[in-house]
Protein backbone atom coordinates (compact mmCIF):
# COMPACT_ATOMS: atom_id res chain seq x y z
CA UNK A 1 0.00 0.00 0.00
CA UNK A 2 1.41 3.39 -1.06
CA UNK A 3 1.81 5.81 1.81
CA UNK A 4 0.19 9.19 1.15
CA UNK A 5 2.58 12.11 1.50
CA UNK A 6 1.09 14.78 3.76
CA UNK A 7 0.38 18.09 2.04
CA UNK A 8 2.79 20.83 3.06
CA UNK A 9 1.37 23.68 5.12
CA UNK A 10 1.96 26.37 2.50
CA UNK A 11 0.16 24.18 -0.07
CA UNK A 12 -2.79 23.89 2.31
CA UNK A 13 -2.88 27.66 2.69
CA UNK A 14 -2.60 28.04 -1.10
CA UNK A 15 -5.62 25.75 -1.57
CA UNK A 16 -7.59 27.44 1.24
CA UNK A 17 -7.22 30.90 -0.29
CA UNK A 18 -7.96 29.50 -3.74
CA UNK A 19 -11.14 27.91 -2.35
CA UNK A 20 -12.18 31.29 -0.88
CA UNK A 21 -12.04 32.69 -4.41
CA UNK A 22 -13.75 29.67 -5.99
CA UNK A 23 -16.63 29.95 -3.53
CA UNK A 24 -17.06 33.67 -4.14
CA UNK A 25 -16.03 34.57 -0.59
CA UNK A 26 -13.20 36.63 -2.09
CA UNK A 27 -14.07 38.44 -5.33
CA UNK A 28 -11.96 39.75 -8.18
CA UNK A 29 -10.37 43.08 -7.25
CA UNK A 30 -10.93 42.53 -3.54
CA UNK A 31 -8.08 43.06 -1.09
CA UNK A 32 -7.03 39.90 0.74
CA UNK A 33 -6.91 39.94 4.53
CA UNK A 34 -3.51 40.85 5.99
CA UNK A 35 -0.85 38.19 6.49
CA UNK A 36 -1.47 38.37 10.24
CA UNK A 37 -5.21 37.86 9.84
CA UNK A 38 -4.77 34.98 7.38
CA UNK A 39 -2.25 33.34 9.70
CA UNK A 40 -4.69 33.55 12.62
CA UNK A 41 -7.64 32.44 10.49
CA UNK A 42 -5.83 29.44 9.03
CA UNK A 43 -3.79 28.53 12.13
CA UNK A 44 -0.36 28.84 10.53
CA UNK A 45 2.64 31.16 10.74
CA UNK A 46 3.07 34.38 8.77
CA UNK A 47 6.01 32.78 6.97
CA UNK A 48 3.72 30.01 5.71
CA UNK A 49 1.13 32.53 4.57
CA UNK A 50 3.79 34.63 2.82
CA UNK A 51 5.06 31.58 0.93
CA UNK A 52 1.52 30.63 -0.15
CA UNK A 53 0.85 34.20 -1.32
CA UNK A 54 4.05 34.08 -3.35
CA UNK A 55 2.81 30.92 -5.09
CA UNK A 56 -0.62 32.45 -5.70
CA UNK A 57 1.04 35.51 -7.21
CA UNK A 58 3.22 33.39 -9.49
CA UNK A 59 0.10 31.49 -10.59
CA UNK A 60 -1.57 34.77 -11.55
CA UNK A 61 -4.37 34.27 -9.01
CA UNK A 62 -3.47 37.32 -6.93
CA UNK A 63 -1.43 40.46 -7.44
CA UNK A 64 0.82 41.63 -4.61
CA UNK A 65 1.49 45.33 -4.36
CA UNK A 66 4.24 46.49 -2.07
CA UNK A 67 2.89 48.48 0.83
CA UNK A 68 -0.74 47.82 -0.16
CA UNK A 69 -1.20 44.06 0.19
CA UNK A 70 -2.58 41.49 -2.24
CA UNK A 71 -5.72 41.64 -4.37
CA UNK A 72 -7.64 38.90 -6.16
CA UNK A 73 -6.64 39.01 -9.84
CA UNK A 74 -9.10 36.46 -11.24
CA UNK A 75 -12.82 35.90 -11.25
CA UNK A 76 -14.01 32.82 -9.36
CA UNK A 77 -15.28 31.28 -12.61
CA UNK A 78 -11.72 31.24 -13.92
CA UNK A 79 -10.80 28.73 -11.21
CA UNK A 80 -13.57 26.28 -12.08
CA UNK A 81 -13.47 23.39 -14.48
CA UNK A 82 -16.26 23.22 -17.07
CA UNK A 83 -18.15 20.57 -15.08
CA UNK A 84 -17.89 22.65 -11.92
CA UNK A 85 -19.31 25.71 -13.71
CA UNK A 86 -22.23 23.55 -14.82
CA UNK A 87 -22.79 22.38 -11.24
CA UNK A 88 -22.62 25.96 -9.94
CA UNK A 89 -25.18 27.05 -12.53
CA UNK A 90 -27.56 24.25 -11.54
CA UNK A 91 -27.28 25.23 -7.87
CA UNK A 92 -27.89 28.89 -8.68
CA UNK A 93 -30.81 27.94 -10.90
CA UNK A 94 -32.45 26.05 -8.06
CA UNK A 95 -31.86 28.94 -5.63
CA UNK A 96 -33.13 31.55 -8.07
CA UNK A 97 -36.33 29.74 -8.96
CA UNK A 98 -37.15 28.96 -5.35
CA UNK A 99 -36.80 32.68 -4.64
CA UNK A 100 -38.89 33.61 -7.69
CA UNK A 101 -41.61 31.17 -6.67
CA UNK A 102 -41.72 32.78 -3.23
CA UNK A 103 -41.84 36.24 -4.78
CA UNK A 104 -44.75 35.21 -6.99
CA UNK A 105 -46.69 34.11 -3.92
CA UNK A 106 -45.92 37.23 -1.87
CA UNK A 107 -45.03 40.24 -4.01
CA UNK A 108 -48.36 40.70 -5.82
CA UNK A 109 -49.98 41.05 -2.39
CA UNK A 110 -47.29 43.58 -1.45
CA UNK A 111 -48.13 45.62 -4.56
CA UNK A 112 -51.83 45.45 -3.72
CA UNK A 113 -51.21 46.65 -0.18
CA UNK A 114 -48.96 49.43 -1.42
CA UNK A 115 -51.80 50.68 -3.63
CA UNK A 116 -53.95 50.92 -0.51
CA UNK A 117 -51.52 52.43 1.99
CA UNK A 118 -48.40 53.94 0.33
CA UNK A 119 -47.87 57.55 1.36
CA UNK A 120 -46.74 60.44 -0.80
CA UNK A 121 -43.11 60.04 0.29
CA UNK A 122 -43.27 56.34 -0.56
CA UNK A 123 -44.65 57.11 -4.02
CA UNK A 124 -41.99 59.75 -4.58
CA UNK A 125 -39.24 57.27 -3.70
CA UNK A 126 -40.67 54.68 -6.10
CA UNK A 127 -40.94 57.25 -8.87
CA UNK A 128 -37.38 58.38 -8.28
CA UNK A 129 -36.17 54.79 -8.62
CA UNK A 130 -38.07 54.45 -11.91
CA UNK A 131 -36.64 57.69 -13.27
CA UNK A 132 -33.12 56.50 -12.44
CA UNK A 133 -33.91 53.36 -14.46
CA UNK A 134 -31.97 51.14 -12.09
CA UNK A 135 -30.52 48.15 -13.94
CA UNK A 136 -30.39 45.83 -10.96
CA UNK A 137 -33.03 43.17 -10.51
CA UNK A 138 -32.72 43.60 -6.76
CA UNK A 139 -30.57 45.62 -4.38
CA UNK A 140 -30.09 45.68 -0.65
CA UNK A 141 -33.02 46.97 1.39
CA UNK A 142 -33.24 50.61 2.45
CA UNK A 143 -31.53 50.00 5.78
CA UNK A 144 -27.78 50.37 5.65
CA UNK A 145 -27.69 52.26 2.31
CA UNK A 146 -26.42 55.74 3.10
CA UNK A 147 -27.20 57.09 -0.35
CA UNK A 148 -30.78 55.86 -0.27
CA UNK A 149 -30.40 54.81 -3.93
CA UNK A 150 -32.42 51.62 -4.14
CA UNK A 151 -34.40 49.87 -6.81
CA UNK A 152 -38.15 49.98 -7.46
CA UNK A 153 -38.95 46.65 -5.79
CA UNK A 154 -37.20 47.65 -2.57
CA UNK A 155 -39.08 50.97 -2.49
CA UNK A 156 -42.35 49.12 -3.03
CA UNK A 157 -41.73 46.76 -0.11
CA UNK A 158 -40.50 49.62 2.08
CA UNK A 159 -43.80 51.45 1.54
CA UNK A 160 -45.45 48.91 3.85
CA UNK A 161 -43.32 50.22 6.74
CA UNK A 162 -43.18 46.72 8.17
CA UNK A 163 -39.75 45.56 9.41
CA UNK A 164 -40.81 41.90 9.27
CA UNK A 165 -41.69 42.23 5.59
CA UNK A 166 -38.40 44.01 4.91
CA UNK A 167 -36.52 41.06 6.40
CA UNK A 168 -38.46 38.80 4.05
CA UNK A 169 -37.51 41.02 1.12
CA UNK A 170 -33.87 41.08 2.20
CA UNK A 171 -33.77 37.28 1.96
CA UNK A 172 -35.54 37.26 -1.39
CA UNK A 173 -33.26 39.99 -2.73
CA UNK A 174 -30.16 38.07 -1.67
CA UNK A 175 -31.24 34.81 -3.31
CA UNK A 176 -32.55 36.47 -6.47
CA UNK A 177 -29.35 38.46 -6.82
CA UNK A 178 -27.24 35.29 -6.74
CA UNK A 179 -27.83 34.95 -10.49
CA UNK A 180 -25.28 37.70 -11.10
CA UNK A 181 -22.54 35.22 -10.18
CA UNK A 182 -22.95 33.50 -13.56
CA UNK A 183 -20.65 34.57 -16.43
CA UNK A 184 -23.39 35.27 -18.98
CA UNK A 185 -24.98 38.71 -19.14
CA UNK A 186 -28.18 38.31 -17.13
CA UNK A 187 -31.44 39.31 -18.87
CA UNK A 188 -31.95 42.33 -16.64
CA UNK A 189 -28.75 43.83 -18.10
CA UNK A 190 -29.67 43.16 -21.74
CA UNK A 191 -31.14 46.07 -23.63
CA UNK A 192 -34.40 44.46 -24.77
CA UNK A 193 -35.31 42.78 -21.51
CA UNK A 194 -34.12 45.76 -19.47
CA UNK A 195 -36.57 48.02 -21.31
CA UNK A 196 -39.36 45.47 -20.86
CA UNK A 197 -38.68 45.26 -17.12
CA UNK A 198 -38.83 49.04 -16.88
CA UNK A 199 -42.15 49.09 -18.74
CA UNK A 200 -43.57 46.51 -16.34
CA UNK A 201 -42.30 48.45 -13.31
CA UNK A 202 -44.01 51.56 -14.64
CA UNK A 203 -47.34 49.73 -15.00
CA UNK A 204 -47.11 48.47 -11.43
CA UNK A 205 -46.26 51.94 -10.15
CA UNK A 206 -49.08 53.60 -12.09
CA UNK A 207 -51.54 51.14 -10.53
CA UNK A 208 -50.15 51.81 -7.06
CA UNK A 209 -50.22 55.58 -7.55
CA UNK A 210 -53.78 55.52 -8.89
CA UNK A 211 -54.88 53.45 -5.87
CA UNK A 212 -55.88 50.45 -7.99
CA UNK A 213 -54.99 47.48 -5.76
CA UNK A 214 -56.29 44.75 -8.06
CA UNK A 215 -54.39 46.09 -11.06
CA UNK A 216 -51.26 46.45 -8.94
CA UNK A 217 -51.68 42.80 -7.94
CA UNK A 218 -52.26 41.69 -11.54
CA UNK A 219 -49.32 43.61 -13.03
CA UNK A 220 -46.94 42.33 -10.35
CA UNK A 221 -48.13 38.78 -11.00
CA UNK A 222 -47.44 39.26 -14.71
CA UNK A 223 -44.00 40.67 -13.87
CA UNK A 224 -43.11 37.67 -11.70
CA UNK A 225 -44.26 35.30 -14.46
CA UNK A 226 -42.10 37.21 -16.95
CA UNK A 227 -39.07 36.88 -14.68
CA UNK A 228 -39.70 33.14 -14.40
CA UNK A 229 -39.97 32.65 -18.17
CA UNK A 230 -37.12 34.97 -19.12
CA UNK A 231 -34.65 33.53 -16.66
CA UNK A 232 -35.80 30.01 -17.48
CA UNK A 233 -34.47 30.57 -20.99
CA UNK A 234 -31.32 32.16 -19.57
CA UNK A 235 -30.48 29.07 -17.55
CA UNK A 236 -31.43 26.81 -20.43
CA UNK A 237 -28.91 28.63 -22.64
CA UNK A 238 -26.21 28.41 -20.00
CA UNK A 239 -26.70 24.73 -19.19
CA UNK A 240 -27.15 23.35 -22.72
mmCIF file of N, CA, C and O in Angstrom, residues 46-108:
data_model
loop_
_atom_site.group_PDB
_atom_site.id
_atom_site.type_symbol
_atom_site.label_atom_id
_atom_site.label_comp_id
_atom_site.label_asym_id
_atom_site.label_seq_id
_atom_site.Cartn_x
_atom_site.Cartn_y
_atom_site.Cartn_z
ATOM 1 N N UNK A 46 3.039 33.372 9.826
ATOM 2 C CA UNK A 46 3.071 34.379 8.768
ATOM 3 C C UNK A 46 4.004 33.962 7.638
ATOM 4 O O UNK A 46 3.757 34.280 6.475
ATOM 5 N N UNK A 47 5.071 33.245 7.990
ATOM 6 C CA UNK A 47 6.013 32.779 6.970
ATOM 7 C C UNK A 47 5.312 31.830 6.004
ATOM 8 O O UNK A 47 5.485 31.914 4.784
ATOM 9 N N UNK A 48 4.469 30.952 6.541
ATOM 10 C CA UNK A 48 3.719 30.011 5.705
ATOM 11 C C UNK A 48 2.751 30.756 4.794
ATOM 12 O O UNK A 48 2.638 30.464 3.604
ATOM 13 N N UNK A 49 2.054 31.735 5.362
ATOM 14 C CA UNK A 49 1.129 32.535 4.566
ATOM 15 C C UNK A 49 1.868 33.275 3.464
ATOM 16 O O UNK A 49 1.433 33.297 2.302
ATOM 17 N N UNK A 50 3.023 33.862 3.812
ATOM 18 C CA UNK A 50 3.792 34.632 2.823
ATOM 19 C C UNK A 50 4.227 33.745 1.660
ATOM 20 O O UNK A 50 4.207 34.151 0.503
ATOM 21 N N UNK A 51 4.626 32.519 1.972
ATOM 22 C CA UNK A 51 5.057 31.583 0.931
ATOM 23 C C UNK A 51 3.876 31.202 0.027
ATOM 24 O O UNK A 51 4.009 31.125 -1.197
ATOM 25 N N UNK A 52 2.709 30.982 0.632
ATOM 26 C CA UNK A 52 1.521 30.626 -0.148
ATOM 27 C C UNK A 52 1.108 31.792 -1.042
ATOM 28 O O UNK A 52 0.731 31.594 -2.206
ATOM 29 N N UNK A 53 1.196 33.024 -0.524
ATOM 30 C CA UNK A 53 0.853 34.196 -1.320
ATOM 31 C C UNK A 53 1.805 34.358 -2.494
ATOM 32 O O UNK A 53 1.398 34.768 -3.587
ATOM 33 N N UNK A 54 3.065 34.019 -2.272
ATOM 34 C CA UNK A 54 4.053 34.078 -3.352
ATOM 35 C C UNK A 54 3.664 33.106 -4.469
ATOM 36 O O UNK A 54 3.705 33.447 -5.665
ATOM 37 N N UNK A 55 3.239 31.913 -4.093
ATOM 38 C CA UNK A 55 2.809 30.916 -5.087
ATOM 39 C C UNK A 55 1.554 31.377 -5.821
ATOM 40 O O UNK A 55 1.430 31.206 -7.037
ATOM 41 N N UNK A 56 0.605 31.955 -5.083
ATOM 42 C CA UNK A 56 -0.623 32.448 -5.699
ATOM 43 C C UNK A 56 -0.322 33.579 -6.682
ATOM 44 O O UNK A 56 -0.937 33.676 -7.741
ATOM 45 N N UNK A 57 0.641 34.417 -6.322
ATOM 46 C CA UNK A 57 1.035 35.507 -7.207
ATOM 47 C C UNK A 57 1.680 34.973 -8.472
ATOM 48 O O UNK A 57 1.389 35.429 -9.587
ATOM 49 N N UNK A 58 2.549 33.985 -8.330
ATOM 50 C CA UNK A 58 3.215 33.390 -9.486
ATOM 51 C C UNK A 58 2.219 32.685 -10.402
ATOM 52 O O UNK A 58 2.426 32.615 -11.621
ATOM 53 N N UNK A 59 1.132 32.175 -9.806
ATOM 54 C CA UNK A 59 0.104 31.486 -10.592
ATOM 55 C C UNK A 59 -0.857 32.472 -11.255
ATOM 56 O O UNK A 59 -1.734 32.068 -12.027
ATOM 57 N N UNK A 60 -0.705 33.760 -10.956
ATOM 58 C CA UNK A 60 -1.571 34.771 -11.546
ATOM 59 C C UNK A 60 -2.928 34.881 -10.881
ATOM 60 O O UNK A 60 -3.838 35.530 -11.412
ATOM 61 N N UNK A 61 -3.080 34.259 -9.709
ATOM 62 C CA UNK A 61 -4.367 34.269 -9.013
ATOM 63 C C UNK A 61 -4.538 35.546 -8.190
ATOM 64 O O UNK A 61 -5.653 36.063 -8.055
ATOM 65 N N UNK A 62 -3.436 36.051 -7.652
ATOM 66 C CA UNK A 62 -3.468 37.319 -6.926
ATOM 67 C C UNK A 62 -2.366 38.228 -7.458
ATOM 68 O O UNK A 62 -1.447 37.766 -8.149
ATOM 69 N N UNK A 63 -2.484 39.500 -7.141
ATOM 70 C CA UNK A 63 -1.431 40.465 -7.436
ATOM 71 C C UNK A 63 -1.004 41.093 -6.122
ATOM 72 O O UNK A 63 -1.854 41.579 -5.365
ATOM 73 N N UNK A 64 0.309 41.059 -5.852
ATOM 74 C CA UNK A 64 0.822 41.627 -4.607
ATOM 75 C C UNK A 64 1.452 42.975 -4.889
ATOM 76 O O UNK A 64 2.310 43.088 -5.771
ATOM 77 N N UNK A 65 0.983 43.978 -4.190
ATOM 78 C CA UNK A 65 1.493 45.331 -4.365
ATOM 79 C C UNK A 65 2.178 45.780 -3.089
ATOM 80 O O UNK A 65 1.574 45.786 -2.020
ATOM 81 N N UNK A 66 3.433 46.138 -3.232
ATOM 82 C CA UNK A 66 4.239 46.495 -2.073
ATOM 83 C C UNK A 66 3.606 47.648 -1.306
ATOM 84 O O UNK A 66 3.266 48.691 -1.877
ATOM 85 N N UNK A 67 3.449 47.451 -0.019
ATOM 86 C CA UNK A 67 2.888 48.482 0.830
ATOM 87 C C UNK A 67 1.377 48.543 0.832
ATOM 88 O O UNK A 67 0.781 49.268 1.634
ATOM 89 N N UNK A 68 0.725 47.783 -0.063
ATOM 90 C CA UNK A 68 -0.737 47.819 -0.162
ATOM 91 C C UNK A 68 -1.388 46.473 0.117
ATOM 92 O O UNK A 68 -2.569 46.406 0.424
ATOM 93 N N UNK A 69 -0.638 45.394 -0.020
ATOM 94 C CA UNK A 69 -1.200 44.063 0.192
ATOM 95 C C UNK A 69 -1.462 43.345 -1.118
ATOM 96 O O UNK A 69 -0.945 43.725 -2.173
ATOM 97 N N UNK A 70 -2.294 42.322 -1.067
ATOM 98 C CA UNK A 70 -2.582 41.490 -2.236
ATOM 99 C C UNK A 70 -4.052 41.588 -2.602
ATOM 100 O O UNK A 70 -4.915 41.627 -1.721
ATOM 101 N N UNK A 71 -4.336 41.620 -3.898
ATOM 102 C CA UNK A 71 -5.719 41.642 -4.366
ATOM 103 C C UNK A 71 -5.976 40.424 -5.248
ATOM 104 O O UNK A 71 -5.052 39.863 -5.856
ATOM 105 N N UNK A 72 -7.233 40.026 -5.314
ATOM 106 C CA UNK A 72 -7.636 38.901 -6.161
ATOM 107 C C UNK A 72 -7.579 39.351 -7.617
ATOM 108 O O UNK A 72 -8.192 40.353 -7.985
ATOM 109 N N UNK A 73 -6.849 38.614 -8.445
ATOM 110 C CA UNK A 73 -6.642 39.010 -9.841
ATOM 111 C C UNK A 73 -7.558 38.279 -10.808
ATOM 112 O O UNK A 73 -7.619 38.633 -11.981
ATOM 113 N N UNK A 74 -8.259 37.254 -10.345
ATOM 114 C CA UNK A 74 -9.096 36.458 -11.242
ATOM 115 C C UNK A 74 -10.520 36.403 -10.714
ATOM 116 O O UNK A 74 -10.773 36.600 -9.532
ATOM 117 N N UNK A 75 -11.442 36.128 -11.623
ATOM 118 C CA UNK A 75 -12.825 35.897 -11.254
ATOM 119 C C UNK A 75 -12.961 34.442 -10.798
ATOM 120 O O UNK A 75 -12.230 33.569 -11.281
ATOM 121 N N UNK A 76 -13.883 34.192 -9.877
ATOM 122 C CA UNK A 76 -14.014 32.821 -9.357
ATOM 123 C C UNK A 76 -14.269 31.808 -10.454
ATOM 124 O O UNK A 76 -13.840 30.661 -10.376
ATOM 125 N N UNK A 77 -14.951 32.224 -11.532
ATOM 126 C CA UNK A 77 -15.276 31.276 -12.606
ATOM 127 C C UNK A 77 -14.024 30.800 -13.311
ATOM 128 O O UNK A 77 -13.996 29.725 -13.874
ATOM 129 N N UNK A 78 -12.967 31.640 -13.275
ATOM 130 C CA UNK A 78 -11.723 31.245 -13.922
ATOM 131 C C UNK A 78 -11.015 30.110 -13.205
ATOM 132 O O UNK A 78 -10.082 29.516 -13.754
ATOM 133 N N UNK A 79 -11.414 29.809 -11.975
ATOM 134 C CA UNK A 79 -10.796 28.728 -11.213
ATOM 135 C C UNK A 79 -11.630 27.450 -11.236
ATOM 136 O O UNK A 79 -11.297 26.487 -10.555
ATOM 137 N N UNK A 80 -12.701 27.449 -12.011
ATOM 138 C CA UNK A 80 -13.569 26.280 -12.078
ATOM 139 C C UNK A 80 -13.377 25.518 -13.383
ATOM 140 O O UNK A 80 -13.196 26.119 -14.435
ATOM 141 N N UNK A 81 -13.442 24.223 -13.286
ATOM 142 C CA UNK A 81 -13.471 23.393 -14.481
ATOM 143 C C UNK A 81 -14.861 23.512 -15.107
ATOM 144 O O UNK A 81 -15.818 23.961 -14.474
ATOM 145 N N UNK A 82 -14.988 23.093 -16.366
ATOM 146 C CA UNK A 82 -16.263 23.218 -17.070
ATOM 147 C C UNK A 82 -17.398 22.517 -16.321
ATOM 148 O O UNK A 82 -18.497 23.040 -16.193
ATOM 149 N N UNK A 83 -17.118 21.306 -15.820
ATOM 150 C CA UNK A 83 -18.148 20.571 -15.081
ATOM 151 C C UNK A 83 -18.553 21.279 -13.808
ATOM 152 O O UNK A 83 -19.719 21.283 -13.429
ATOM 153 N N UNK A 84 -17.586 21.922 -13.152
ATOM 154 C CA UNK A 84 -17.885 22.654 -11.923
ATOM 155 C C UNK A 84 -18.755 23.873 -12.209
ATOM 156 O O UNK A 84 -19.654 24.201 -11.440
ATOM 157 N N UNK A 85 -18.474 24.557 -13.337
ATOM 158 C CA UNK A 85 -19.307 25.707 -13.711
ATOM 159 C C UNK A 85 -20.751 25.266 -13.943
ATOM 160 O O UNK A 85 -21.697 25.947 -13.579
ATOM 161 N N UNK A 86 -20.895 24.098 -14.561
ATOM 162 C CA UNK A 86 -22.228 23.553 -14.819
ATOM 163 C C UNK A 86 -22.937 23.274 -13.496
ATOM 164 O O UNK A 86 -24.120 23.598 -13.329
ATOM 165 N N UNK A 87 -22.205 22.685 -12.540
ATOM 166 C CA UNK A 87 -22.785 22.381 -11.236
ATOM 167 C C UNK A 87 -23.183 23.661 -10.502
ATOM 168 O O UNK A 87 -24.252 23.726 -9.875
ATOM 169 N N UNK A 88 -22.311 24.688 -10.581
ATOM 170 C CA UNK A 88 -22.619 25.959 -9.943
ATOM 171 C C UNK A 88 -23.893 26.564 -10.530
ATOM 172 O O UNK A 88 -24.749 27.085 -9.816
ATOM 173 N N UNK A 89 -24.007 26.490 -11.867
ATOM 174 C CA UNK A 89 -25.185 27.049 -12.533
ATOM 175 C C UNK A 89 -26.451 26.326 -12.103
ATOM 176 O O UNK A 89 -27.490 26.957 -11.885
ATOM 177 N N UNK A 90 -26.381 25.010 -11.974
ATOM 178 C CA UNK A 90 -27.556 24.245 -11.541
ATOM 179 C C UNK A 90 -27.968 24.633 -10.125
ATOM 180 O O UNK A 90 -29.154 24.761 -9.826
ATOM 181 N N UNK A 91 -26.969 24.828 -9.247
ATOM 182 C CA UNK A 91 -27.276 25.226 -7.872
ATOM 183 C C UNK A 91 -27.915 26.618 -7.838
ATOM 184 O O UNK A 91 -28.892 26.853 -7.128
ATOM 185 N N UNK A 92 -27.344 27.537 -8.634
ATOM 186 C CA UNK A 92 -27.891 28.885 -8.677
ATOM 187 C C UNK A 92 -29.285 28.895 -9.298
ATOM 188 O O UNK A 92 -30.150 29.676 -8.887
ATOM 189 N N UNK A 93 -29.498 28.045 -10.280
ATOM 190 C CA UNK A 93 -30.813 27.938 -10.904
ATOM 191 C C UNK A 93 -31.858 27.521 -9.879
ATOM 192 O O UNK A 93 -32.939 28.117 -9.796
ATOM 193 N N UNK A 94 -31.521 26.532 -9.081
ATOM 194 C CA UNK A 94 -32.452 26.053 -8.059
ATOM 195 C C UNK A 94 -32.747 27.158 -7.041
ATOM 196 O O UNK A 94 -33.908 27.411 -6.691
ATOM 197 N N UNK A 95 -31.694 27.852 -6.591
ATOM 198 C CA UNK A 95 -31.864 28.937 -5.626
ATOM 199 C C UNK A 95 -32.710 30.060 -6.201
ATOM 200 O O UNK A 95 -33.628 30.578 -5.546
ATOM 201 N N UNK A 96 -32.417 30.438 -7.449
ATOM 202 C CA UNK A 96 -33.125 31.552 -8.075
ATOM 203 C C UNK A 96 -34.607 31.238 -8.248
ATOM 204 O O UNK A 96 -35.467 32.074 -7.952
ATOM 205 N N UNK A 97 -34.932 30.047 -8.711
ATOM 206 C CA UNK A 97 -36.330 29.736 -8.963
ATOM 207 C C UNK A 97 -37.119 29.510 -7.676
ATOM 208 O O UNK A 97 -38.317 29.780 -7.631
ATOM 209 N N UNK A 98 -36.473 29.038 -6.641
ATOM 210 C CA UNK A 98 -37.149 28.962 -5.347
ATOM 211 C C UNK A 98 -37.503 30.374 -4.853
ATOM 212 O O UNK A 98 -38.597 30.619 -4.334
ATOM 213 N N UNK A 99 -36.553 31.291 -5.032
ATOM 214 C CA UNK A 99 -36.796 32.677 -4.643
ATOM 215 C C UNK A 99 -37.906 33.288 -5.482
ATOM 216 O O UNK A 99 -38.793 33.986 -4.961
ATOM 217 N N UNK A 100 -37.884 33.049 -6.800
ATOM 218 C CA UNK A 100 -38.894 33.613 -7.690
ATOM 219 C C UNK A 100 -40.276 33.055 -7.384
ATOM 220 O O UNK A 100 -41.281 33.771 -7.448
ATOM 221 N N UNK A 101 -40.332 31.768 -7.045
ATOM 222 C CA UNK A 101 -41.610 31.166 -6.668
ATOM 223 C C UNK A 101 -42.174 31.846 -5.423
ATOM 224 O O UNK A 101 -43.372 32.163 -5.344
ATOM 225 N N UNK A 102 -41.279 32.104 -4.449
ATOM 226 C CA UNK A 102 -41.716 32.778 -3.225
ATOM 227 C C UNK A 102 -42.175 34.200 -3.530
ATOM 228 O O UNK A 102 -43.185 34.674 -2.995
ATOM 229 N N UNK A 103 -41.444 34.872 -4.410
ATOM 230 C CA UNK A 103 -41.840 36.240 -4.778
ATOM 231 C C UNK A 103 -43.217 36.245 -5.439
ATOM 232 O O UNK A 103 -44.026 37.134 -5.190
ATOM 233 N N UNK A 104 -43.472 35.262 -6.288
ATOM 234 C CA UNK A 104 -44.753 35.207 -6.986
ATOM 235 C C UNK A 104 -45.915 35.022 -6.008
ATOM 236 O O UNK A 104 -47.027 35.507 -6.237
ATOM 237 N N UNK A 105 -45.653 34.328 -4.926
ATOM 238 C CA UNK A 105 -46.690 34.111 -3.917
ATOM 239 C C UNK A 105 -46.920 35.353 -3.055
ATOM 240 O O UNK A 105 -48.037 35.594 -2.592
ATOM 241 N N UNK A 106 -45.844 36.147 -2.843
ATOM 242 C CA UNK A 106 -45.923 37.232 -1.870
ATOM 243 C C UNK A 106 -46.007 38.613 -2.507
ATOM 244 O O UNK A 106 -46.805 39.469 -2.081
ATOM 245 N N UNK A 107 -45.196 38.863 -3.534
ATOM 246 C CA UNK A 107 -45.028 40.240 -4.011
ATOM 247 C C UNK A 107 -46.279 40.851 -4.647
ATOM 248 O O UNK A 107 -46.505 42.063 -4.489
ATOM 249 N N UNK A 108 -47.121 40.087 -5.345
ATOM 250 C CA UNK A 108 -48.360 40.702 -5.821
ATOM 251 C C UNK A 108 -49.210 41.265 -4.679
ATOM 252 O O UNK A 108 -49.825 42.334 -4.822
#
